Amino acid sequence: MLLKASQNGPQIACLLLFVLVSLCDGLQLGAFTTKTPRVTKYTTKPASSSSMNHDATTSIYRLNATNGITCILVSVDGLISIKYRNKLNEDVEADLYLPDDPKLTGECVESNMEILRLDFKGFALTMTFRKSSGGEGWYINQFELTYSSSNSLFEHPDRPNLDVKLTSPAHTPMYFPTPVGKSYVCDKEQSVVLYAPIDSGDMSGHIARLYLRDLHMQSFMFKESGKWGPPFHCSATGSYRDETAPLAVGTALAIAVLITISGYGGWRYFKIKKVQYGSME
């Protein structure tokens, strides 16, 4: 029995070390592996008469304050998909890509709120940025999309000549929270649902979904260089983290495994001593 325990001891220790290395590699590889193909509206939906032409590249939107310094900077490949009902009583979708050269307006006056508005082809997309209560972070508080239900994008809408106003849900008040001074970066496709609140009196019945791909943005910049701050990456699960997070988790895991190995070694040492003492008697 003593010999068998001695032979199995190194094997168990090696197995624990193998588990440690595998887990640490798993934590780090997520940030460095190549992108997996996306199966989304970008790759599965064929071109149609309801889809406006787009070359599927990212567009850059820069809003400067009155002093000429950049306050909001956004780079994104964006798509708006709007579901509506036509005169045949069918629910259909129309797609609209965010253009490269929309009319940009906004506000960068208040210290705790900034607004970026994109006007293009009869549509207006507005993003409202705010700072957290302590002023240490920024986020998008609301998305708003306005247009006419008679826009040429829609084929035979059942309810034409209506002014449509869709907004992001009020119960999701914080999109893409990021520390002030850093830029939000995410190559994982994000989506935001836009609809008319029940108490708005909207009669269009439209629902939109905003797809944001290869997103890089920053608000509350006020840097003369107008360049991005340090990146703050989203994780594969959609949560948010700094680059130091995988290292901290990996270190904690390594300590836990080392404690386990040390505990096993101590237990095995005293067990062998006990067996030897018993055999001497």
Short mmCIF file of C-alpha atoms in Angstrom, two decimals:
data_model
loop_
_atom_site.label_atom_id
_atom_site.label_comp_id
_atom_site.label_asym_id
_atom_site.label_seq_id
_atom_site.Cartn_x
_atom_site.Cartn_y
_atom_site.Cartn_z
CA MET A 1 0.00 0.00 0.00
CA LEU A 2 2.83 2.40 0.87
CA LEU A 3 4.58 1.73 -2.43
CA LYS A 4 1.37 2.21 -4.39
CA ALA A 5 0.67 5.56 -2.69
CA SER A 6 4.21 6.69 -3.45
CA GLN A 7 3.80 5.80 -7.13
CA ASN A 8 0.42 7.53 -7.49
CA GLY A 9 1.52 10.72 -5.72
CA PRO A 10 3.58 12.23 -8.60
CA GLN A 11 0.84 11.31 -11.09
CA ILE A 12 -1.80 13.18 -9.08
CA ALA A 13 0.46 16.22 -8.69
CA CYS A 14 1.16 16.26 -12.43
CA LEU A 15 -2.56 16.01 -13.14
CA LEU A 16 -3.28 19.03 -10.93
CA LEU A 17 -0.55 21.03 -12.65
CA PHE A 18 -1.98 20.10 -16.06
CA VAL A 19 -5.40 21.37 -14.97
CA LEU A 20 -3.83 24.65 -13.79
CA VAL A 21 -2.03 25.24 -17.11
CA SER A 22 -5.15 24.40 -19.12
CA LEU A 23 -7.35 26.79 -17.15
CA CYS A 24 -4.83 29.64 -17.35
CA ASP A 25 -4.48 29.15 -21.12
CA GLY A 26 -8.24 29.24 -21.45
CA LEU A 27 -8.40 32.56 -19.64
CA GLN A 28 -5.80 34.20 -21.85
CA LEU A 29 -6.55 32.76 -25.30
CA GLY A 30 -9.98 34.39 -25.51
CA ALA A 31 -8.43 37.77 -26.13
CA PHE A 32 -5.98 36.62 -28.79
CA THR A 33 -7.75 34.02 -30.92
CA THR A 34 -8.92 34.97 -34.39
CA LYS A 35 -12.46 36.16 -34.84
CA THR A 36 -15.07 33.46 -35.38
CA PRO A 37 -17.40 33.98 -38.34
CA ARG A 38 -20.57 35.81 -37.40
CA VAL A 39 -23.88 34.33 -38.47
CA THR A 40 -26.02 37.45 -38.35
CA LYS A 41 -28.01 39.73 -40.63
CA TYR A 42 -24.70 40.84 -42.14
CA THR A 43 -23.95 37.37 -43.53
CA THR A 44 -27.32 35.64 -43.88
CA LYS A 45 -29.73 38.26 -45.25
CA PRO A 46 -29.55 38.61 -49.05
CA ALA A 47 -29.79 42.00 -50.73
CA SER A 48 -33.33 43.13 -51.46
CA SER A 49 -35.18 46.15 -52.75
CA SER A 50 -35.74 47.21 -49.12
CA SER A 51 -32.02 47.30 -48.34
CA MET A 52 -29.96 50.37 -49.21
CA ASN A 53 -26.47 49.84 -50.65
CA HIS A 54 -23.51 49.73 -48.28
CA ASP A 55 -19.94 48.47 -48.54
CA ALA A 56 -19.97 46.94 -45.02
CA THR A 57 -17.03 48.97 -43.70
CA THR A 58 -16.83 50.90 -40.47
CA SER A 59 -17.72 54.58 -40.45
CA ILE A 60 -16.22 57.25 -38.20
CA TYR A 61 -18.32 59.98 -36.58
CA ARG A 62 -16.57 62.86 -34.82
CA LEU A 63 -18.37 65.63 -32.93
CA ASN A 64 -16.35 68.68 -31.92
CA ALA A 65 -17.21 71.21 -29.24
CA THR A 66 -17.42 74.94 -30.02
CA ASN A 67 -13.71 75.29 -29.23
CA GLY A 68 -12.88 72.73 -31.94
CA ILE A 69 -11.84 69.97 -29.53
CA THR A 70 -13.35 66.52 -30.07
CA CYS A 71 -15.88 65.50 -27.41
CA ILE A 72 -17.46 62.38 -29.00
CA LEU A 73 -15.76 59.91 -31.35
CA VAL A 74 -17.46 56.79 -32.73
CA SER A 75 -16.26 54.14 -35.18
CA VAL A 76 -18.79 51.44 -36.09
CA ASP A 77 -20.32 49.28 -38.79
CA GLY A 78 -23.99 49.85 -37.99
CA LEU A 79 -27.25 48.45 -39.31
CA ILE A 80 -30.85 49.37 -38.44
CA SER A 81 -33.47 46.68 -39.09
CA ILE A 82 -37.09 47.89 -38.88
CA LYS A 83 -40.06 45.54 -38.68
CA TYR A 84 -43.36 46.90 -39.99
CA ARG A 85 -46.63 45.68 -41.50
CA ASN A 86 -47.55 46.21 -45.16
CA LYS A 87 -50.94 46.58 -46.83
CA LEU A 88 -51.14 42.81 -47.33
CA ASN A 89 -51.13 42.46 -43.53
CA GLU A 90 -47.65 40.87 -43.66
CA ASP A 91 -44.90 41.59 -41.14
CA VAL A 92 -41.78 42.49 -43.13
CA GLU A 93 -38.35 43.98 -42.39
CA ALA A 94 -36.42 46.79 -44.02
CA ASP A 95 -32.69 47.30 -43.47
CA LEU A 96 -30.79 50.56 -43.35
CA TYR A 97 -27.02 50.83 -42.91
CA LEU A 98 -25.48 53.74 -41.04
CA PRO A 99 -23.84 55.88 -43.75
CA ASP A 100 -20.31 57.23 -43.89
CA ASP A 101 -21.34 60.86 -44.19
CA PRO A 102 -24.52 61.70 -42.25
CA LYS A 103 -25.27 65.19 -41.02
CA LEU A 104 -23.77 65.32 -37.52
CA THR A 105 -25.13 67.53 -34.77
CA GLY A 106 -25.12 67.32 -31.00
CA GLU A 107 -24.35 68.92 -27.68
CA CYS A 108 -21.15 68.99 -25.66
CA VAL A 109 -22.01 71.83 -23.30
CA GLU A 110 -23.01 70.11 -20.07
CA SER A 111 -20.31 68.36 -18.05
CA ASN A 112 -22.47 65.29 -17.33
CA MET A 113 -24.39 64.83 -20.60
CA GLU A 114 -23.48 64.77 -24.30
CA ILE A 115 -25.65 64.12 -27.36
CA LEU A 116 -24.74 62.83 -30.82
CA ARG A 117 -27.35 62.95 -33.62
CA LEU A 118 -26.99 61.39 -37.08
CA ASP A 119 -29.40 62.57 -39.83
CA PHE A 120 -29.55 60.58 -43.08
CA LYS A 121 -32.13 59.62 -45.73
CA GLY A 122 -35.05 60.89 -43.65
CA PHE A 123 -33.94 59.09 -40.47
CA ALA A 124 -32.43 60.55 -37.29
CA LEU A 125 -30.52 58.41 -34.80
CA THR A 126 -29.73 60.10 -31.49
CA MET A 127 -27.40 58.79 -28.78
CA THR A 128 -27.40 60.39 -25.33
CA PHE A 129 -24.22 59.94 -23.28
CA ARG A 130 -24.08 60.50 -19.54
CA LYS A 131 -21.57 60.27 -16.72
CA SER A 132 -22.11 58.00 -13.74
CA SER A 133 -23.24 59.57 -10.46
CA GLY A 134 -19.68 59.70 -9.16
CA GLY A 135 -18.29 61.03 -12.44
CA GLU A 136 -15.82 58.17 -12.82
CA GLY A 137 -17.53 56.50 -15.79
CA TRP A 138 -19.55 57.25 -18.93
CA TYR A 139 -22.23 55.30 -20.78
CA ILE A 140 -25.03 55.65 -23.34
CA ASN A 141 -28.25 56.45 -21.52
CA GLN A 142 -30.64 56.26 -24.48
CA PHE A 143 -30.92 55.55 -28.20
CA GLU A 144 -33.68 57.28 -30.18
CA LEU A 145 -34.74 56.75 -33.80
CA THR A 146 -37.20 59.07 -35.59
CA TYR A 147 -38.57 58.96 -39.16
CA SER A 148 -41.77 58.97 -41.22
CA SER A 149 -43.67 55.74 -41.87
CA SER A 150 -43.96 56.94 -45.50
CA ASN A 151 -40.17 56.87 -45.98
CA SER A 152 -39.19 55.30 -49.31
CA LEU A 153 -37.42 52.51 -47.39
CA PHE A 154 -40.81 50.97 -46.59
CA GLU A 155 -42.75 49.19 -49.33
CA HIS A 156 -46.53 49.65 -49.14
CA PRO A 157 -46.75 50.36 -45.38
CA ASP A 158 -50.18 49.77 -43.88
CA ARG A 159 -50.01 53.01 -41.87
CA PRO A 160 -48.34 55.78 -43.95
CA ASN A 161 -47.80 59.44 -43.06
CA LEU A 162 -47.06 58.83 -39.38
CA ASP A 163 -44.21 60.39 -37.41
CA VAL A 164 -42.45 57.45 -35.75
CA LYS A 165 -40.34 57.76 -32.60
CA LEU A 166 -38.67 54.63 -31.22
CA THR A 167 -36.44 54.53 -28.14
CA SER A 168 -34.36 52.02 -26.20
CA PRO A 169 -36.04 50.45 -23.13
CA ALA A 170 -36.18 52.67 -20.06
CA HIS A 171 -35.31 49.71 -17.82
CA THR A 172 -31.89 49.43 -19.51
CA PRO A 173 -30.44 52.87 -18.72
CA MET A 174 -26.72 52.00 -19.07
CA TYR A 175 -25.26 50.83 -22.37
CA PHE A 176 -21.51 50.20 -22.72
CA PRO A 177 -20.32 51.59 -19.33
CA THR A 178 -16.69 52.70 -19.58
CA PRO A 179 -14.26 54.56 -17.27
CA VAL A 180 -13.84 58.24 -18.10
CA GLY A 181 -10.72 58.78 -20.20
CA LYS A 182 -10.97 55.34 -21.84
CA SER A 183 -12.54 54.25 -25.11
CA TYR A 184 -15.02 51.39 -25.36
CA VAL A 185 -13.90 48.63 -27.78
CA CYS A 186 -15.93 45.59 -28.82
CA ASP A 187 -15.60 43.42 -31.93
CA LYS A 188 -18.50 41.29 -30.68
CA GLU A 189 -21.72 42.37 -32.38
CA GLN A 190 -24.02 44.34 -30.07
CA SER A 191 -27.74 44.89 -30.63
CA VAL A 192 -30.24 47.31 -29.11
CA VAL A 193 -34.03 46.99 -29.46
CA LEU A 194 -35.95 50.21 -30.15
CA TYR A 195 -39.72 50.50 -29.78
CA ALA A 196 -42.44 53.01 -28.96
CA PRO A 197 -43.39 53.05 -25.26
CA ILE A 198 -47.00 52.11 -24.50
CA ASP A 199 -47.85 55.60 -23.22
CA SER A 200 -46.37 57.37 -26.27
CA GLY A 201 -49.53 57.14 -28.38
CA ASP A 202 -47.55 55.69 -31.31
CA MET A 203 -49.80 54.06 -33.93
CA SER A 204 -47.18 52.77 -36.38
CA GLY A 205 -46.55 49.40 -34.75
CA HIS A 206 -42.90 49.59 -35.83
CA ILE A 207 -40.08 47.86 -33.93
CA ALA A 208 -36.40 48.42 -34.76
CA ARG A 209 -33.17 46.70 -33.84
CA LEU A 210 -29.86 48.54 -34.00
CA TYR A 211 -26.86 46.30 -34.76
CA LEU A 212 -23.42 47.66 -33.83
CA ARG A 213 -20.40 45.77 -35.14
CA ASP A 214 -16.67 46.48 -34.63
CA LEU A 215 -17.61 49.22 -32.18
CA HIS A 216 -15.05 51.73 -30.91
CA MET A 217 -16.28 54.89 -29.21
CA GLN A 218 -15.55 57.47 -26.56
CA SER A 219 -17.41 60.43 -25.07
CA PHE A 220 -16.36 63.22 -22.69
CA MET A 221 -12.98 63.38 -24.44
CA PHE A 222 -11.97 67.07 -24.57
CA LYS A 223 -8.44 66.16 -25.69
CA GLU A 224 -6.73 68.48 -28.13
CA SER A 225 -5.24 65.52 -29.98
CA GLY A 226 -8.70 64.10 -30.69
CA LYS A 227 -7.31 60.56 -30.40
CA TRP A 228 -8.71 57.51 -28.62
CA GLY A 229 -8.05 56.98 -24.95
CA PRO A 230 -6.76 53.60 -23.66
CA PRO A 231 -9.09 50.74 -24.73
CA PHE A 232 -11.67 49.24 -22.39
CA HIS A 233 -12.70 45.92 -23.92
CA CYS A 234 -16.00 44.08 -23.68
CA SER A 235 -15.74 40.37 -22.91
CA ALA A 236 -17.02 37.48 -25.03
CA THR A 237 -20.06 37.22 -22.75
CA GLY A 238 -21.05 40.85 -23.17
CA SER A 239 -19.82 42.02 -19.76
CA TYR A 240 -17.09 44.61 -19.42
CA ARG A 241 -13.56 44.36 -18.13
CA ASP A 242 -10.11 45.95 -18.07
CA GLU A 243 -7.14 44.18 -19.63
CA THR A 244 -5.89 43.28 -16.12
CA ALA A 245 -8.91 41.10 -15.31
CA PRO A 246 -7.65 37.83 -16.91
CA LEU A 247 -4.30 38.22 -15.13
CA ALA A 248 -5.96 38.69 -11.73
CA VAL A 249 -8.24 35.71 -12.20
CA GLY A 250 -5.38 33.55 -13.46
CA THR A 251 -3.22 34.49 -10.48
CA ALA A 252 -5.99 33.68 -8.00
CA LEU A 253 -6.57 30.33 -9.71
CA ALA A 254 -2.86 29.51 -9.62
CA ILE A 255 -2.71 30.24 -5.88
CA ALA A 256 -5.75 28.04 -5.26
CA VAL A 257 -4.23 25.11 -7.16
CA LEU A 258 -0.86 25.51 -5.42
CA ILE A 259 -2.62 25.44 -2.03
CA THR A 260 -4.39 22.25 -3.12
CA ILE A 261 -1.12 20.62 -4.19
CA SER A 262 0.60 21.69 -0.95
CA GLY A 263 -2.29 20.35 1.10
CA TYR A 264 -2.14 17.03 -0.71
CA GLY A 265 1.62 16.85 -0.16
CA GLY A 266 1.25 17.50 3.57
CA TRP A 267 -1.54 14.94 3.91
CA ARG A 268 0.50 12.33 2.04
CA TYR A 269 3.59 13.02 4.18
CA PHE A 270 1.78 12.53 7.49
CA LYS A 271 -0.09 9.48 6.15
CA ILE A 272 3.19 7.79 5.19
CA LYS A 273 4.70 8.68 8.56
CA LYS A 274 1.70 7.14 10.30
CA VAL A 275 2.01 3.95 8.23
CA GLN A 276 5.73 3.72 8.98
CA TYR A 277 5.14 4.26 12.71
CA GLY A 278 2.44 1.57 12.72
CA SER A 279 4.68 -0.95 10.96
CA MET A 280 7.47 -0.34 13.49
CA GLU A 281 5.14 -1.32 16.32
#
